[in-house]
Amino acid sequence: MKCIQSVVTITLIILLASASANSESHSHLAGEDNLIKTASGILRQAKALENNATQVLRDANQLRQTLNQLRASQRQASNSEHQSDFDQSLSLLSDQLSRWQTEGGTLRRHSDELQRLGTTVMEAGFLNTWSDRIKLTGPVPLEKGDQVSMAHNTGVRSVHPSMDGRMTSGAETEQHQGMSLSVPSMSGQQAPPDLDTGTFQASRQLHYFAHIEPATPAEPLPGVPLNKIHQWHLLIADAEGEPVSGASIEVTGHMPGHVHGLPTQPRVTDEIEPGVYRVEGMKFQMPGWWVMQFDVAGQSHNDTLIFNLVL
Amino acid sequence: MFNTHLKPFLLGALLSLSWPVLADPYDFTEADIAFLSGFSLEARPPLPEAKSNRLADDTGAAELGQKLFFDPRLSGNGQVSCATCHQPAQYFTDGLPQSQALGITRRNAPSIPNSLHGPWQFWDGRADSLWAQALSPLEDQAEHGIDRTSAARLLVTEYSEAYEQVFGDTQEAGQVAAITVKASPLTTQTEQENWQALSEAEQQAVNRVFSQMGKLMMAYERKLELRPARFDEFIAQLQSDADRATLTDLMSEDEVRGMRLFMGPADCASCHNGPLFTNFEFHNIGAPEPDKTQVDMGRYTGIEKLQQNEFSCVSQWSDLEPEQCLEMAFLKTQGPELVGAFKTPSLRNVAETAPYMQAGQVKTLEEVVRHYNEPTPPFYDREQHPSRPHFDIVPLQLTDTELEQLVAFLGTLTSPLPEDDPWWWAPGND
């Protein structure tokens, strides 16, 4: 009895979950004249689908645990009369589990597709709105001709005697192809291969949509000059696709795997035109994976923009 | 005991099995050579732009600056010049833990030819130019102990001709020459009272000439050039594909093994990198605290002093407009990593510039590498520290032999003293 009850409960949950996912994914995309606004809608749906996928997969995990418990109980149960009940429930539940797993995977795949679509549409929207301003659409490059100096504190982080391993394993080194020398390791700074280094990003809560690029000469693309203080432009639109004016913005940057941030304290010094902010005092002293964060306090929302750079 | 003896043996056995290349440490691949070339003096960039001092590259200014640098009259007792603690024969250091002039300084005298690159001066980076740096020891009671008015007056009276050649016939020179008292806003109480008694125009004139003096000294310091060390010649020979005999003549096997350790397992190159073997940044490596009753906060207090520095890039004495001083405008003023952090010193001529660390508290290079091998975390005192200091190094687990090889390698970074370079030495009486 107990088993059947739980099957019913869980089935209800999944029905509700898929219903809400379907209703979201079928809402219309057309009829928007502002591409950033369209992108905002798509990205919201992508996020909703991702939430659904997470929920479904979480339920599936719970069900898998229930199944395992049930199988354990079946092994312990001596009464052969109940064996067929067990078999029936187990079969039902395991069908359900595989349906949920498939559904979770499908939802996630759709979410990823929508996410990509949304980003593409957003980029097109920015290029529409700020065609004369945007010179960079790919990842932020290093300026050409920069001598690649070595990392300032690769493998160095704040350690404490209580940190197991780090105090006894010696320095982290690595050996590059074709080298007999081993050199300080970049571990913890190697960007994951699928890292999103796009310069068009939505904020965490999808309130803002933004683009960054170095305000350096485009030769052929605007790039980051190593070890030199330079400026960036930060372009922000809201969910309606309108430029975000008068926002107060905090700028921070760090390298994952490091405890140290940027060597300078950059800040927004000017709004050049509505939604276009000048960020001054940017300086990167080494190549590698950097994360730039902009905390945007606008009139109605506070939200955070994150950009990954691999210099 | 067991461990230290067994480890090199095992390590050697392992390496020779899996990595036959290390059988001859003199074998370097093209990629190795490209990597090592980044540390050669050859790769040194041109001197950084110094627009806050329009005389930075003026030879006339440098000649006058050289005279000032070696002039002991620039002191309270007539016996202390810049060269007292920055001695040319010792690569512009003094061989002492803490410098001795009129008193004893808190920190160890850095080598000037190593200090021409990088945005910050002093161990804590409390000056943002060589000219601002040069001025503060003059008025320090433990160093030159001279008031700024007397220093300025010496320049416009004793060097009036050379001064005019560089700056022309300035109004401030006449104003300063006419002041007869010792006066400064920083030094003794009498001198401070005298300073208050000067007119604002007089104070301005003194400050202007005083800042000119710093700029002259900076112009001189920018003429100090390092000659290639054995290490640089070794790299040059590697680049030109020299034979093994040439290489072994330049660097011994221990030195070459030390270099390999330096670049990798000893982790030195993480911070001591580039042609000057420094990243010009600030780190806390947990060097023994010289005085636990008065902890040295390093960069943390250096930032405050920098912002109060009367002669920084944003001051009216700078040749730049304040908004052009980008390092100051976007100065990192906060962060736990500033506490007890000191500037990474260059390692050029390091074997000739003992003792080591910010207060010379470590006597030999052997002790230095031993500290890195088995570091103690930074001293922490809740009463004195604003937050627990960062600790930027990890124990290295190197053997005694490896430590010796590391020290041997550091010896290859010594440039020969340039006997025939007139800039390096006290000016003649011509």
Tab-separated table of C-alpha atoms in Angstrom, chain B residues 28-392:
chain	number	residue	atom	x	y	z
B	28	PHE	CA	67.704	22.244	-23.269
B	29	THR	CA	64.902	22.084	-25.792
B	30	GLU	CA	63.910	25.041	-27.948
B	31	ALA	CA	60.895	25.606	-25.722
B	32	ASP	CA	63.156	25.597	-22.642
B	33	ILE	CA	65.397	28.213	-24.217
B	34	ALA	CA	62.445	30.361	-25.222
B	35	PHE	CA	61.176	30.192	-21.644
B	36	LEU	CA	64.552	30.971	-20.092
B	37	SER	CA	65.106	33.875	-22.496
B	38	GLY	CA	62.316	35.712	-20.695
B	39	PHE	CA	64.660	35.958	-17.693
B	40	SER	CA	67.651	37.280	-19.605
B	41	LEU	CA	68.804	40.871	-19.223
B	42	GLU	CA	68.500	41.010	-23.021
B	43	ALA	CA	64.718	40.796	-22.605
B	44	ARG	CA	64.653	43.789	-20.275
B	45	PRO	CA	62.142	46.359	-21.517
B	46	PRO	CA	63.198	50.003	-21.960
B	47	LEU	CA	63.049	52.106	-18.782
B	48	PRO	CA	59.426	52.827	-17.922
B	49	GLU	CA	57.988	56.163	-18.955
B	50	ALA	CA	58.396	58.676	-16.167
B	51	LYS	CA	56.243	61.596	-17.137
B	52	SER	CA	55.910	62.905	-13.588
B	53	ASN	CA	59.562	63.934	-14.030
B	54	ARG	CA	60.180	65.646	-17.343
B	55	LEU	CA	63.930	65.505	-16.650
B	56	ALA	CA	63.982	61.745	-16.137
B	57	ASP	CA	66.075	61.169	-19.255
B	58	ASP	CA	67.993	64.455	-19.336
B	59	THR	CA	71.735	63.833	-19.226
B	60	GLY	CA	72.548	67.255	-17.778
B	61	ALA	CA	70.097	66.552	-14.965
B	62	ALA	CA	71.682	63.134	-14.454
B	63	GLU	CA	75.162	64.645	-14.145
B	64	LEU	CA	73.977	67.069	-11.501
B	65	GLY	CA	72.009	64.299	-9.831
B	66	GLN	CA	75.153	62.187	-9.648
B	67	LYS	CA	76.982	64.967	-7.804
B	68	LEU	CA	74.115	65.317	-5.351
B	69	PHE	CA	73.944	61.568	-4.825
B	70	PHE	CA	77.526	61.459	-3.613
B	71	ASP	CA	77.492	64.769	-1.687
B	72	PRO	CA	77.734	64.278	2.128
B	73	ARG	CA	76.856	67.922	2.704
B	74	LEU	CA	73.263	66.819	2.165
B	75	SER	CA	73.015	65.721	5.792
B	76	GLY	CA	72.639	66.993	9.316
B	77	ASN	CA	76.273	66.269	10.208
B	78	GLY	CA	77.900	66.755	6.796
B	79	GLN	CA	78.894	63.112	6.608
B	80	VAL	CA	75.972	61.225	5.059
B	81	SER	CA	75.297	61.028	1.349
B	82	CYS	CA	72.967	58.693	-0.527
B	83	ALA	CA	76.074	56.617	-1.232
B	84	THR	CA	76.598	56.010	2.491
B	85	CYS	CA	73.926	53.316	2.367
B	86	HIS	CA	73.858	52.827	-1.389
B	87	GLN	CA	77.509	52.017	-2.072
B	88	PRO	CA	78.477	51.465	-5.724
B	89	ALA	CA	80.974	48.696	-4.875
B	90	GLN	CA	78.171	46.795	-3.125
B	91	TYR	CA	75.662	47.227	-5.924
B	92	PHE	CA	74.298	50.300	-4.143
B	93	THR	CA	73.576	48.492	-0.895
B	94	ASP	CA	75.508	48.647	2.382
B	95	GLY	CA	75.900	45.066	3.572
B	96	LEU	CA	74.067	45.852	6.814
B	97	PRO	CA	70.792	44.401	8.072
B	98	GLN	CA	69.385	47.860	8.715
B	99	SER	CA	71.189	50.910	7.421
B	100	GLN	CA	73.275	53.129	9.667
B	101	ALA	CA	73.494	56.837	9.026
B	102	LEU	CA	72.568	59.399	11.689
B	103	GLY	CA	70.595	56.606	13.278
B	104	ILE	CA	69.505	53.105	12.336
B	105	THR	CA	66.774	52.602	9.771
B	106	ARG	CA	63.908	50.177	10.090
B	107	ARG	CA	64.543	48.412	6.795
B	108	ASN	CA	67.321	47.028	4.628
B	109	ALA	CA	68.807	49.234	1.876
B	110	PRO	CA	67.651	48.044	-1.572
B	111	SER	CA	69.907	47.921	-4.637
B	112	ILE	CA	69.222	50.954	-6.844
B	113	PRO	CA	70.026	49.540	-10.318
B	114	ASN	CA	67.331	46.918	-9.632
B	115	SER	CA	64.750	49.566	-8.741
B	116	LEU	CA	64.370	51.416	-12.013
B	117	HIS	CA	61.463	49.350	-13.280
B	118	GLY	CA	58.157	48.804	-11.537
B	119	PRO	CA	55.625	51.309	-10.258
B	120	TRP	CA	56.529	51.420	-6.549
B	121	GLN	CA	59.584	52.308	-4.455
B	122	PHE	CA	60.580	51.206	-0.927
B	123	TRP	CA	59.842	47.770	0.524
B	124	ASP	CA	56.277	48.861	1.197
B	125	GLY	CA	55.844	50.886	-2.005
B	126	ARG	CA	55.191	54.128	-0.145
B	127	ALA	CA	56.634	56.205	-3.002
B	128	ASP	CA	55.331	56.127	-6.558
B	129	SER	CA	58.475	57.391	-8.265
B	130	LEU	CA	62.227	57.385	-7.846
B	131	TRP	CA	62.159	61.141	-7.325
B	132	ALA	CA	59.617	60.975	-4.522
B	133	GLN	CA	61.634	58.127	-3.037
B	134	ALA	CA	64.908	60.061	-3.099
B	135	LEU	CA	63.470	62.893	-1.002
B	136	SER	CA	62.251	61.071	2.065
B	137	PRO	CA	65.617	59.752	3.399
B	138	LEU	CA	66.946	63.336	3.324
B	139	GLU	CA	64.529	64.461	6.011
B	140	ASP	CA	64.554	61.200	7.976
B	141	GLN	CA	66.291	61.773	11.303
B	142	ALA	CA	67.813	58.287	11.190
B	143	GLU	CA	69.210	58.863	7.709
B	144	HIS	CA	70.453	62.203	6.277
B	145	GLY	CA	68.708	64.261	8.924
B	146	ILE	CA	68.741	67.462	6.890
B	147	ASP	CA	65.797	69.849	6.653
B	148	ARG	CA	64.386	70.451	3.208
B	149	THR	CA	65.212	74.165	3.211
B	150	SER	CA	68.917	73.536	3.804
B	151	ALA	CA	68.925	70.773	1.181
B	152	ALA	CA	67.236	73.029	-1.358
B	153	ARG	CA	69.561	75.915	-0.510
B	154	LEU	CA	72.600	73.699	-1.046
B	155	LEU	CA	71.396	72.887	-4.542
B	156	VAL	CA	70.787	76.500	-5.640
B	157	THR	CA	73.908	77.947	-4.008
B	158	GLU	CA	76.631	75.276	-4.232
B	159	TYR	CA	75.501	74.048	-7.659
B	160	SER	CA	74.092	77.318	-8.978
B	161	GLU	CA	75.715	77.057	-12.404
B	162	ALA	CA	74.676	73.469	-13.067
B	163	TYR	CA	71.234	74.213	-11.623
B	164	GLU	CA	70.772	77.093	-14.059
B	165	GLN	CA	71.851	74.945	-16.968
B	166	VAL	CA	69.123	72.460	-16.187
B	167	PHE	CA	66.304	74.644	-14.927
B	168	GLY	CA	67.229	78.113	-16.231
B	169	ASP	CA	67.096	81.234	-14.119
B	170	THR	CA	64.218	80.366	-11.816
B	171	GLN	CA	62.472	82.605	-9.370
B	172	GLU	CA	62.404	79.879	-6.708
B	173	ALA	CA	66.209	79.583	-6.728
B	174	GLY	CA	66.568	83.190	-5.644
B	175	GLN	CA	63.852	82.845	-3.013
B	176	VAL	CA	65.433	79.732	-1.528
B	177	ALA	CA	68.959	81.187	-1.538
B	178	ALA	CA	67.674	84.112	0.504
B	179	ILE	CA	66.273	81.977	3.321
B	180	THR	CA	68.794	81.640	6.132
B	181	VAL	CA	67.038	79.327	8.585
B	182	LYS	CA	66.745	75.526	8.769
B	183	ALA	CA	63.102	74.773	8.131
B	184	SER	CA	60.899	71.809	7.319
B	185	PRO	CA	57.332	70.680	8.026
B	186	LEU	CA	58.614	67.230	9.034
B	187	THR	CA	61.877	67.356	10.968
B	188	THR	CA	62.759	68.744	14.441
B	189	GLN	CA	60.448	70.999	16.416
B	190	THR	CA	62.608	74.086	15.872
B	191	GLU	CA	62.740	73.408	12.156
B	192	GLN	CA	58.984	72.929	12.061
B	193	GLU	CA	58.491	76.251	13.843
B	194	ASN	CA	60.834	77.905	11.369
B	195	TRP	CA	58.807	76.372	8.556
B	196	GLN	CA	55.605	77.834	9.951
B	197	ALA	CA	57.323	81.205	10.117
B	198	LEU	CA	58.132	81.178	6.389
B	199	SER	CA	55.731	82.859	4.004
B	200	GLU	CA	53.629	80.616	1.828
B	201	ALA	CA	55.591	81.766	-1.204
B	202	GLU	CA	58.826	80.808	0.519
B	203	GLN	CA	57.468	77.399	1.454
B	204	GLN	CA	56.353	76.855	-2.123
B	205	ALA	CA	59.770	77.865	-3.436
B	206	VAL	CA	61.517	75.452	-1.052
B	207	ASN	CA	59.190	72.614	-1.986
B	208	ARG	CA	59.714	73.280	-5.666
B	209	VAL	CA	63.511	73.244	-5.441
B	210	PHE	CA	63.381	70.221	-3.106
B	211	SER	CA	61.289	68.309	-5.641
B	212	GLN	CA	63.697	69.374	-8.394
B	213	MET	CA	66.458	67.811	-6.350
B	214	GLY	CA	64.615	64.486	-6.259
B	215	LYS	CA	64.097	64.641	-9.998
B	216	LEU	CA	67.817	65.222	-10.582
B	217	MET	CA	68.693	62.210	-8.452
B	218	MET	CA	66.165	60.102	-10.321
B	219	ALA	CA	67.691	61.168	-13.656
B	220	TYR	CA	71.029	59.971	-12.297
B	221	GLU	CA	69.691	56.666	-11.034
B	222	ARG	CA	68.215	55.903	-14.449
B	223	LYS	CA	71.762	55.869	-15.829
B	224	LEU	CA	72.781	52.870	-13.713
B	225	GLU	CA	72.988	49.912	-16.027
B	226	LEU	CA	73.568	46.293	-15.156
B	227	ARG	CA	76.046	44.326	-17.241
B	228	PRO	CA	75.166	40.772	-18.305
B	229	ALA	CA	75.733	38.211	-15.564
B	230	ARG	CA	76.969	34.663	-16.160
B	231	PHE	CA	73.358	33.554	-16.330
B	232	ASP	CA	72.667	36.021	-19.165
B	233	GLU	CA	75.721	34.827	-21.064
B	234	PHE	CA	74.632	31.233	-20.569
B	235	ILE	CA	71.239	32.027	-22.087
B	236	ALA	CA	72.909	33.856	-24.974
B	237	GLN	CA	75.068	30.786	-25.639
B	238	LEU	CA	72.035	28.520	-25.484
B	239	GLN	CA	70.320	30.757	-28.016
B	240	SER	CA	73.274	30.477	-30.376
B	241	ASP	CA	73.447	26.700	-29.969
B	242	ALA	CA	76.879	26.674	-28.300
B	243	ASP	CA	78.689	23.418	-27.599
B	244	ARG	CA	78.617	21.766	-24.206
B	245	ALA	CA	82.137	22.912	-23.240
B	246	THR	CA	81.151	26.569	-23.655
B	247	LEU	CA	78.116	25.995	-21.490
B	248	THR	CA	79.953	24.155	-18.738
B	249	ASP	CA	82.520	26.969	-18.647
B	250	LEU	CA	79.759	29.458	-17.935
B	251	MET	CA	77.659	27.551	-15.423
B	252	SER	CA	78.586	24.500	-13.361
B	253	GLU	CA	76.359	21.443	-13.244
B	254	ASP	CA	75.143	22.387	-9.765
B	255	GLU	CA	74.262	25.871	-10.989
B	256	VAL	CA	72.347	24.487	-13.958
B	257	ARG	CA	70.478	22.058	-11.731
B	258	GLY	CA	69.788	24.966	-9.404
B	259	MET	CA	68.366	26.934	-12.316
B	260	ARG	CA	66.048	24.058	-13.175
B	261	LEU	CA	64.880	23.965	-9.568
B	262	PHE	CA	64.445	27.738	-9.501
B	263	MET	CA	62.133	27.670	-12.511
B	264	GLY	CA	59.982	24.802	-11.253
B	265	PRO	CA	60.086	22.698	-8.085
B	266	ALA	CA	61.427	25.523	-5.914
B	267	ASP	CA	58.627	27.794	-7.169
B	268	CYS	CA	60.928	30.861	-7.097
B	269	ALA	CA	59.933	31.851	-10.637
B	270	SER	CA	56.329	32.276	-9.576
B	271	CYS	CA	57.180	35.714	-8.223
B	272	HIS	CA	60.836	36.244	-9.120
B	273	ASN	CA	60.268	36.272	-12.851
B	274	GLY	CA	61.175	38.334	-15.883
B	275	PRO	CA	64.566	39.891	-16.673
B	276	LEU	CA	64.804	41.473	-13.214
B	277	PHE	CA	63.599	38.384	-11.383
B	278	THR	CA	60.710	40.251	-9.804
B	279	ASN	CA	57.021	40.790	-10.514
B	280	PHE	CA	57.163	44.168	-8.659
B	281	GLU	CA	54.246	43.115	-6.496
B	282	PHE	CA	53.699	42.701	-2.769
B	283	HIS	CA	53.610	39.366	-0.988
B	284	ASN	CA	53.825	38.012	2.525
B	285	ILE	CA	56.297	35.143	2.659
B	286	GLY	CA	56.309	34.887	6.443
B	287	ALA	CA	59.858	36.185	6.889
B	288	PRO	CA	60.660	36.218	10.626
B	289	GLU	CA	59.131	39.306	12.244
B	290	PRO	CA	62.075	41.562	13.134
B	291	ASP	CA	60.319	43.217	16.091
B	292	LYS	CA	57.252	41.487	17.452
B	293	THR	CA	56.413	44.412	19.698
B	294	GLN	CA	56.104	46.673	16.684
B	295	VAL	CA	54.954	44.562	13.785
B	296	ASP	CA	55.857	45.766	10.289
B	297	MET	CA	52.589	45.930	8.304
B	298	GLY	CA	54.418	46.416	4.998
B	299	ARG	CA	52.155	47.357	2.103
B	300	TYR	CA	49.157	47.829	4.412
B	301	THR	CA	50.700	50.929	5.992
B	302	GLY	CA	52.697	51.684	2.847
B	303	ILE	CA	49.405	52.499	1.109
B	304	GLU	CA	48.501	55.076	3.771
B	305	LYS	CA	51.913	56.690	3.594
B	306	LEU	CA	51.745	56.719	-0.182
B	307	GLN	CA	48.468	58.596	-0.080
B	308	GLN	CA	49.981	61.143	2.314
B	309	ASN	CA	53.222	61.511	0.343
B	310	GLU	CA	53.705	65.232	-0.380
B	311	PHE	CA	55.670	64.488	-3.530
B	312	SER	CA	53.598	61.802	-5.200
B	313	CYS	CA	52.494	61.864	-8.816
B	314	VAL	CA	49.264	63.616	-7.855
B	315	SER	CA	51.064	66.383	-5.950
B	316	GLN	CA	51.537	69.843	-7.422
B	317	TRP	CA	55.267	69.107	-7.765
B	318	SER	CA	54.672	66.374	-10.281
B	319	ASP	CA	54.983	67.155	-13.999
B	320	LEU	CA	51.737	65.295	-14.623
B	321	GLU	CA	48.186	66.390	-13.969
B	322	PRO	CA	46.638	64.410	-11.100
B	323	GLU	CA	44.162	62.685	-13.413
B	324	GLN	CA	47.081	61.372	-15.474
B	325	CYS	CA	48.484	59.499	-12.463
B	326	LEU	CA	46.665	56.271	-13.157
B	327	GLU	CA	48.432	54.057	-10.604
B	328	MET	CA	47.428	56.500	-7.882
B	329	ALA	CA	43.915	57.051	-9.227
B	330	PHE	CA	43.166	53.332	-9.206
B	331	LEU	CA	45.296	52.371	-6.251
B	332	LYS	CA	44.307	49.178	-4.527
B	333	THR	CA	43.795	50.394	-0.990
B	334	GLN	CA	42.131	47.402	0.603
B	335	GLY	CA	42.541	43.683	0.820
B	336	PRO	CA	43.893	41.274	3.415
B	337	GLU	CA	46.757	40.435	1.043
B	338	LEU	CA	48.296	43.846	1.812
B	339	VAL	CA	48.945	43.041	5.477
B	340	GLY	CA	52.612	42.333	6.106
B	341	ALA	CA	53.289	42.138	2.371
B	342	PHE	CA	56.562	43.446	0.965
B	343	LYS	CA	57.701	44.129	-2.567
B	344	THR	CA	59.275	41.137	-4.292
B	345	PRO	CA	62.943	42.168	-4.506
B	346	SER	CA	64.920	41.663	-7.685
B	347	LEU	CA	67.370	38.778	-7.417
B	348	ARG	CA	70.007	40.339	-9.642
B	349	ASN	CA	73.311	40.518	-7.714
B	350	VAL	CA	71.574	38.841	-4.798
B	351	ALA	CA	74.700	36.888	-3.776
B	352	GLU	CA	76.507	40.216	-3.312
B	353	THR	CA	73.781	42.021	-1.403
B	354	ALA	CA	73.408	40.137	1.883
B	355	PRO	CA	71.740	40.276	4.344
B	356	TYR	CA	68.192	39.607	3.199
B	357	MET	CA	64.517	40.427	3.754
B	358	GLN	CA	62.970	43.745	4.685
B	359	ALA	CA	65.024	44.245	7.832
B	360	GLY	CA	68.050	42.173	6.835
B	361	GLN	CA	66.894	39.642	9.422
B	362	VAL	CA	68.155	36.686	7.356
B	363	LYS	CA	71.926	36.653	7.034
B	364	THR	CA	72.740	34.253	4.206
B	365	LEU	CA	71.208	32.852	1.037
B	366	GLU	CA	71.422	29.386	2.604
B	367	GLU	CA	69.114	30.593	5.360
B	368	VAL	CA	66.829	32.241	2.828
B	369	VAL	CA	66.265	29.064	0.816
B	370	ARG	CA	65.874	27.135	4.054
B	371	HIS	CA	63.080	29.500	5.041
B	372	TYR	CA	61.293	28.836	1.752
B	373	ASN	CA	61.806	25.113	2.151
B	374	GLU	CA	60.317	25.028	5.640
B	375	PRO	CA	58.472	28.297	6.107
B	376	THR	CA	56.789	29.344	9.294
B	377	PRO	CA	53.475	31.153	8.812
B	378	PRO	CA	53.610	34.909	9.399
B	379	PHE	CA	53.606	36.110	12.979
B	380	TYR	CA	50.067	37.102	13.940
B	381	ASP	CA	49.077	39.312	16.820
B	382	ARG	CA	45.397	40.145	17.205
B	383	GLU	CA	46.296	43.334	19.011
B	384	GLN	CA	48.420	44.664	16.197
B	385	HIS	CA	47.195	43.130	12.948
B	386	PRO	CA	43.976	44.332	11.277
B	387	SER	CA	43.429	40.774	10.006
B	388	ARG	CA	45.353	37.525	9.878
B	389	PRO	CA	48.162	38.054	7.380
B	390	HIS	CA	48.142	36.086	4.166
B	391	PHE	CA	50.813	33.500	3.651
B	392	ASP	CA	51.883	33.329	0.056
